């Protein structure tokens, strides 16, 4: 699933997850800020980035056992299943779906995977209404990063379609990067 | 904690997704230094595992960190490379000096080579039909008409058309010009 060169995937795998170490780790005391000693003892529980947890738990024998993050535990799952649209995913976790895809395999019962699908199904209406809304700021606010991307794409398509239906011609415009570069330059000039 | 510098680097480049930003030579060097340190520590501990078996776990943690740093650096360079490609199509073969400054030396070298490759490809197009190539960057969208009405936004000066006519482009003047002549001017806002 993961794209090796994708920046957003790298940012997702930087999220912290709680892990229990199954072996002693000499000289690795700094992984746990509350550990005063130089060595990390077997059985310590601490938060480490997802990328480290992923690679250590896939070793043979596994070095850590990964705990589900708080937002995918029973309590939060109940909230999502009751009404996912009331949750502000931007505040809760920007990479909700992507993180969910990673940790779903640590949940043996498969509840997390079901919750993810269910959440997206309920929230799809929000994405749709945000993409045609004129008051985009309030509509975009509770959406997670990937939902915002979807919305932006939908908005562009919508605009392109209505432009084409209305006039049928497309005026020539400045190239995207050129325009952005000029905008930035102007902002810098104004600051001086 | 290892692997944090590189995230700063990627966050910066993620923030300016639509524009080119400065190549952070300094950060990249720091990350490579970090990798050298990790590698040396790992080398020592890996040699010591014969006496102290419990060290293998530590070696594995550091090895994961090394792989992570490598992945992040590659992703950083790859995403910049894609942006540089876009630069060629949108700014043309000659970059404005302020954009040129944002690239590292090897990136600029890559840009020149890409530019040359693209140019020689475009020149080769249609040769079997007797044409001498086609400029692919000219019509990125299907052209609708041969002539268009344009409004000048800056004092550009004289523009010589292909048929030899010279048009004076002054600010706020309107002209009726061949599309192919002013396409690039519009896209690159000269």
Coordinates of C-alpha atoms in Angstrom, one line a residue:
Chain A
X1 CA 0.0 0.0 0.0
X2 CA 2.7 2.4 1.0
X3 CA 4.4 4.4 -1.6
X4 CA 8.1 4.5 -0.7
X5 CA 8.6 8.0 -2.0
X6 CA 5.4 9.6 -0.9
X7 CA 5.9 12.5 1.6
X8 CA 2.4 12.2 3.0
X9 CA 2.9 8.5 3.8
X10 CA 6.2 9.4 5.6
X11 CA 4.4 12.0 7.7
X12 CA 1.7 9.4 8.6
X13 CA 4.3 6.9 9.7
X14 CA 5.7 9.6 12.0
X15 CA 2.7 9.4 14.3
X16 CA 3.4 8.0 17.7
X17 CA 2.1 4.6 18.9
X18 CA 2.3 2.9 22.2
X19 CA 4.5 -0.1 22.2
X20 CA 5.7 -2.8 24.7
X21 CA 9.3 -3.9 24.3
X22 CA 9.7 -7.7 24.4
X23 CA 13.5 -7.7 24.7
X24 CA 16.2 -5.8 26.5
X25 CA 17.6 -2.9 24.5
X26 CA 21.1 -1.9 25.6
X27 CA 22.0 1.8 25.2
X28 CA 18.5 2.6 24.0
X29 CA 17.3 4.3 27.2
X30 CA 16.6 7.5 25.4
X31 CA 13.6 6.0 23.5
X32 CA 11.7 6.3 26.8
X33 CA 11.9 9.8 28.2
X34 CA 10.9 8.6 31.7
X35 CA 13.7 6.0 31.8
X36 CA 16.6 7.2 33.9
X37 CA 19.0 4.4 32.9
X38 CA 21.1 3.9 29.8
X39 CA 19.5 0.5 28.9
X40 CA 15.9 -0.1 28.1
X41 CA 14.5 -3.1 30.0
X42 CA 12.2 -5.8 28.6
X43 CA 8.6 -5.0 29.4
X44 CA 8.9 -1.2 29.2
X45 CA 5.9 0.5 27.6
X46 CA 6.6 3.7 25.7
X47 CA 5.5 5.8 22.7
X48 CA 7.7 5.4 19.6
X49 CA 7.1 6.5 16.0
X50 CA 5.0 4.2 13.8
X51 CA 7.8 3.5 11.3
X52 CA 10.0 2.2 14.1
X53 CA 7.2 0.1 15.6
X54 CA 6.4 -1.3 12.2
X55 CA 9.9 -2.4 11.4
X56 CA 10.6 -3.8 14.9
X57 CA 7.3 -5.7 15.2
X58 CA 7.9 -7.3 11.8
X59 CA 11.3 -8.8 12.8
X60 CA 11.6 -12.4 13.7
X61 CA 11.3 -12.7 16.6
X62 CA 9.3 -9.4 17.0
X63 CA 11.0 -6.9 19.3
X64 CA 7.9 -4.9 20.2
X65 CA 4.2 -5.5 20.5
X66 CA 2.1 -2.6 19.2
X67 CA -0.9 -1.3 21.1
X68 CA -3.8 0.3 19.3
X69 CA -3.7 4.2 19.4
X70 CA -6.4 5.7 21.7
X71 CA -8.5 6.9 18.8
X72 CA -9.0 3.4 17.5
X73 CA -10.0 1.9 20.9
X74 CA -13.4 0.7 21.9
X75 CA -14.6 4.1 23.3
X76 CA -13.7 6.1 20.1
X77 CA -15.0 3.3 17.9
X78 CA -18.4 3.6 19.5
X79 CA -18.4 7.3 18.8
X80 CA -17.5 6.8 15.2
X81 CA -20.1 4.2 14.7
X82 CA -22.8 6.3 16.3
X83 CA -22.3 9.5 14.3
X84 CA -19.0 10.0 12.5
X85 CA -20.0 13.4 11.2
X86 CA -19.9 15.1 14.6
X87 CA -16.2 14.4 15.0
X88 CA -13.6 17.0 14.1
X89 CA -11.0 14.8 12.4
X90 CA -8.7 17.7 11.8
X91 CA -8.3 18.1 15.6
X92 CA -8.4 14.5 16.5
X93 CA -6.0 13.1 14.0
X94 CA -5.2 14.6 10.6
X95 CA -4.2 11.3 9.1
X96 CA -7.1 9.3 10.6
X97 CA -7.7 6.9 7.6
X98 CA -4.1 6.4 6.7
X99 CA -3.1 5.7 10.3
X100 CA -6.1 3.4 10.6
X101 CA -5.0 1.3 7.6
X102 CA -1.6 0.8 9.3
X103 CA -2.9 -0.2 12.7
X104 CA -5.8 -2.3 11.5
X105 CA -3.6 -5.3 11.3
X106 CA -2.9 -5.2 15.0
X107 CA -6.5 -5.6 15.8
X108 CA -7.3 -9.3 15.4
X109 CA -11.1 -8.9 15.5
X110 CA -11.1 -6.6 12.5
X111 CA -13.2 -4.0 14.3
X112 CA -10.9 -1.1 13.2
X113 CA -11.2 -1.9 9.5
X114 CA -15.0 -2.0 9.8
X115 CA -14.9 1.3 11.7
X116 CA -12.8 2.9 9.0
X117 CA -15.2 2.0 6.2
X118 CA -18.2 2.9 8.2
X119 CA -16.7 6.3 9.1
X120 CA -15.9 7.2 5.5
X121 CA -19.4 6.1 4.4
X122 CA -21.0 8.4 6.9
X123 CA -18.6 11.3 6.2
X124 CA -18.8 11.1 2.4
X125 CA -21.9 13.4 2.5
X126 CA -19.8 16.0 4.3
X127 CA -17.1 15.9 1.7
X128 CA -19.7 16.2 -1.0
X129 CA -21.4 19.2 0.6
X130 CA -18.0 20.8 1.3
X131 CA -17.0 20.6 -2.3
X132 CA -20.1 22.5 -3.6
X133 CA -20.3 24.9 -0.6
X134 CA -19.5 28.5 -1.0
X135 CA -18.6 29.0 2.6
X136 CA -15.6 26.6 2.2
X137 CA -13.8 27.6 5.4
X138 CA -16.4 26.3 7.9
X139 CA -17.2 23.3 5.7
X140 CA -13.5 22.3 5.4
X141 CA -12.6 22.8 9.1
X142 CA -13.6 19.3 10.5
X143 CA -12.1 17.3 7.6
X144 CA -8.9 15.3 7.8
X145 CA -6.0 16.0 5.5
X146 CA -6.9 13.4 2.9
X147 CA -10.6 14.4 3.0
X148 CA -9.5 18.0 2.3
X149 CA -7.5 16.8 -0.7
X150 CA -10.6 15.0 -2.1
X151 CA -12.7 18.1 -1.5
X152 CA -10.2 20.3 -3.4
X153 CA -10.1 17.9 -6.3
X154 CA -13.9 17.8 -6.4
X155 CA -14.1 21.6 -6.3
X156 CA -11.7 22.0 -9.2
X157 CA -13.6 19.5 -11.3
X158 CA -16.9 21.2 -10.5
X159 CA -15.5 24.5 -11.5
X160 CA -14.0 23.2 -14.7
X161 CA -17.3 21.5 -15.6
X162 CA -19.4 24.6 -15.0
X163 CA -16.9 26.8 -16.9
X164 CA -17.1 24.5 -19.8
X165 CA -20.9 24.3 -19.8
X166 CA -21.3 28.1 -19.6
X167 CA -18.8 29.3 -22.2
X168 CA -17.3 26.4 -24.0
X169 CA -14.0 28.2 -24.4
X170 CA -11.0 28.4 -22.1
X171 CA -9.1 31.6 -21.8
X172 CA -5.3 31.2 -21.6
X173 CA -4.0 31.5 -18.2
X174 CA -0.6 31.8 -16.5
X175 CA 1.0 28.5 -15.6
X176 CA 0.4 27.4 -12.1
X177 CA 4.0 27.5 -10.7
X178 CA 4.7 30.8 -12.4
X179 CA 1.6 32.4 -10.8
X180 CA 2.5 31.0 -7.4
X181 CA 6.0 32.2 -7.7
X182 CA 4.9 35.7 -8.5
X183 CA 2.4 35.7 -5.6
X184 CA 5.1 34.8 -3.2
X185 CA 7.5 37.4 -4.6
X186 CA 4.8 40.1 -4.2
X187 CA 4.2 39.0 -0.6
X188 CA 7.9 39.3 0.2
X189 CA 8.1 42.7 -1.4
X190 CA 5.2 43.9 0.7
X191 CA 6.9 42.7 3.9
X192 CA 10.0 44.8 3.2
Chain B
X1 CA 16.0 11.1 19.0
X2 CA 17.0 10.1 15.5
X3 CA 14.8 10.6 12.4
X4 CA 13.4 13.9 13.5
X5 CA 15.6 16.3 11.5
X6 CA 14.4 14.6 8.3
X7 CA 10.8 15.1 9.2
X8 CA 11.4 18.9 9.6
X9 CA 12.8 18.8 6.1
X10 CA 9.9 17.0 4.6
X11 CA 7.3 19.2 6.4
X12 CA 8.9 22.3 4.9
X13 CA 8.7 20.9 1.4
X14 CA 5.1 19.7 2.0
X15 CA 4.1 23.2 3.0
X16 CA 5.2 24.7 -0.3
X17 CA 3.7 22.0 -2.5
X18 CA 2.9 24.4 -5.4
X19 CA 6.1 26.4 -5.4
X20 CA 9.8 25.7 -5.5
X21 CA 11.6 26.3 -2.2
X22 CA 15.3 26.6 -1.3
X23 CA 17.3 23.4 -1.3
X24 CA 18.3 23.0 2.3
X25 CA 21.9 21.8 1.9
X26 CA 22.5 22.3 5.6
X27 CA 19.8 20.0 6.8
X28 CA 20.6 17.3 4.3
X29 CA 24.2 17.3 5.5
X30 CA 23.2 17.1 9.1
X31 CA 21.0 14.1 8.3
X32 CA 23.8 12.4 6.5
X33 CA 26.1 13.0 9.5
X34 CA 23.5 11.5 11.7
X35 CA 23.4 8.4 9.5
X36 CA 27.2 8.2 9.6
X37 CA 27.1 8.2 13.4
X38 CA 24.4 5.6 13.5
X39 CA 26.3 3.4 11.1
X40 CA 29.6 3.6 13.1
X41 CA 27.8 2.8 16.4
X42 CA 26.1 -0.2 14.7
X43 CA 29.4 -1.4 13.3
X44 CA 31.0 -1.4 16.7
X45 CA 28.0 -3.1 18.3
X46 CA 27.6 -5.7 15.6
X47 CA 31.3 -6.7 16.1
X48 CA 30.7 -6.9 19.8
X49 CA 27.7 -9.2 19.5
X50 CA 29.8 -12.3 19.8
X51 CA 30.5 -11.5 23.5
X52 CA 27.3 -9.7 24.3
X53 CA 24.3 -11.4 22.6
X54 CA 21.7 -8.9 23.9
X55 CA 23.2 -6.2 21.6
X56 CA 21.5 -7.5 18.5
X57 CA 18.3 -5.7 19.4
X58 CA 20.0 -2.3 19.6
X59 CA 21.6 -3.0 16.2
X60 CA 18.2 -3.7 14.7
X61 CA 16.7 -0.4 16.1
X62 CA 19.6 1.6 14.6
X63 CA 19.3 -0.2 11.4
X64 CA 15.6 0.7 11.1
X65 CA 16.5 4.3 11.8
X66 CA 19.1 4.2 9.0
X67 CA 16.6 2.8 6.5
X68 CA 14.1 5.4 7.6
X69 CA 16.5 8.3 7.0
X70 CA 17.4 6.9 3.6
X71 CA 13.8 6.7 2.6
X72 CA 13.1 10.2 3.7
X73 CA 16.0 11.7 1.9
X74 CA 15.2 9.9 -1.3
X75 CA 11.6 11.1 -1.0
X76 CA 12.8 14.7 -0.5
X77 CA 15.0 14.6 -3.6
X78 CA 12.4 12.8 -5.7
X79 CA 9.6 15.3 -5.0
X80 CA 12.0 18.2 -5.8
X81 CA 12.9 16.4 -9.1
X82 CA 9.2 16.3 -10.0
X83 CA 8.9 20.0 -9.3
X84 CA 12.0 20.8 -11.4
X85 CA 10.4 18.9 -14.3
X86 CA 7.3 21.2 -13.9
X87 CA 9.6 24.2 -14.0
X88 CA 10.9 23.2 -17.4
X89 CA 7.3 23.0 -18.8
X90 CA 6.0 26.2 -17.1
X91 CA 9.0 28.6 -17.1
X92 CA 10.7 27.3 -20.2
X93 CA 14.3 26.4 -20.9
X94 CA 15.8 29.5 -19.2
X95 CA 15.0 29.9 -15.5
X96 CA 14.6 33.3 -14.0
X97 CA 17.7 34.0 -11.7
X98 CA 15.7 34.0 -8.5
X99 CA 14.4 30.5 -9.3
X100 CA 17.9 29.3 -10.3
X101 CA 19.1 30.2 -6.9
X102 CA 16.7 27.8 -5.2
X103 CA 18.2 24.7 -6.9
X104 CA 21.4 23.0 -5.8
X105 CA 24.2 22.5 -8.2
X106 CA 23.4 18.9 -9.1
X107 CA 19.7 19.8 -9.4
X108 CA 20.6 22.5 -11.9
X109 CA 22.7 20.1 -13.8
X110 CA 19.8 17.7 -13.9
X111 CA 17.5 20.5 -15.1
X112 CA 19.9 21.3 -18.0
X113 CA 20.1 17.7 -19.0
X114 CA 16.3 17.3 -18.9
X115 CA 15.9 20.4 -20.9
X116 CA 18.3 19.2 -23.6
X117 CA 16.7 15.8 -23.7
X118 CA 13.2 17.4 -24.1
X119 CA 14.5 19.8 -26.8
X120 CA 16.1 17.1 -28.9
X121 CA 13.0 15.0 -28.6
X122 CA 10.8 17.8 -29.7
X123 CA 13.1 18.5 -32.6
X124 CA 13.0 14.9 -33.7
X125 CA 9.2 14.8 -33.9
X126 CA 7.6 14.6 -37.3
X127 CA 10.9 14.4 -39.1
X128 CA 9.7 11.5 -41.2
X129 CA 6.9 13.7 -42.4
X130 CA 9.2 16.5 -43.5
X131 CA 8.5 18.8 -40.5
X132 CA 11.3 20.1 -38.4
X133 CA 9.9 19.3 -35.0
X134 CA 7.2 20.7 -32.8
X135 CA 7.2 22.7 -29.6
X136 CA 5.2 20.6 -27.2
X137 CA 5.2 23.2 -24.5
X138 CA 3.4 25.6 -26.7
X139 CA -0.1 24.2 -26.7
X140 CA -0.7 22.4 -23.4
X141 CA -4.4 22.8 -24.0
X142 CA -6.1 22.3 -27.4
X143 CA -6.0 25.7 -29.1
X144 CA -9.5 27.1 -29.9
X145 CA -8.7 29.8 -32.4
X146 CA -5.8 31.1 -34.5
X147 CA -6.2 34.7 -33.3
X148 CA -7.0 36.0 -29.8
X149 CA -7.6 39.3 -28.3
X150 CA -5.1 40.2 -25.6
X151 CA -4.8 43.0 -23.0
X152 CA -1.3 44.0 -22.1
X153 CA -0.6 44.1 -18.4
X154 CA 3.0 45.5 -18.6
X155 CA 5.1 47.6 -20.8
X156 CA 6.8 44.9 -22.8
X157 CA 8.1 46.9 -25.7
X158 CA 8.4 45.7 -29.3
X159 CA 7.3 42.3 -30.3
X160 CA 8.2 41.1 -33.8
X161 CA 5.7 38.6 -35.3
X162 CA 6.6 35.8 -37.5
X163 CA 5.4 37.6 -40.7
X164 CA 7.7 40.5 -39.9
X165 CA 5.2 42.9 -38.4
X166 CA 6.2 44.7 -35.3
X167 CA 3.7 45.4 -32.6
X168 CA 4.3 47.8 -29.8
X169 CA 3.0 46.2 -26.5
X170 CA 2.1 49.0 -24.1
X171 CA 0.4 48.6 -20.8
X172 CA -3.4 48.6 -21.1
X173 CA -3.4 48.4 -24.9
X174 CA -5.5 45.9 -26.7
X175 CA -4.3 43.8 -29.6
X176 CA -5.6 41.0 -31.9
X177 CA -2.7 38.6 -32.3
X178 CA -2.0 35.1 -33.5
X179 CA -2.4 32.7 -30.6
X180 CA 0.9 31.0 -31.2
X181 CA 2.8 34.2 -30.9
X182 CA 1.6 35.2 -27.5
X183 CA 0.9 31.8 -25.9
X184 CA 4.3 31.7 -24.1
X185 CA 4.1 35.3 -23.1
X186 CA 0.8 34.7 -21.3
X187 CA 2.0 31.5 -19.6
X188 CA 5.2 33.0 -18.4
X189 CA 3.9 36.5 -17.7
X190 CA 6.7 38.4 -19.3

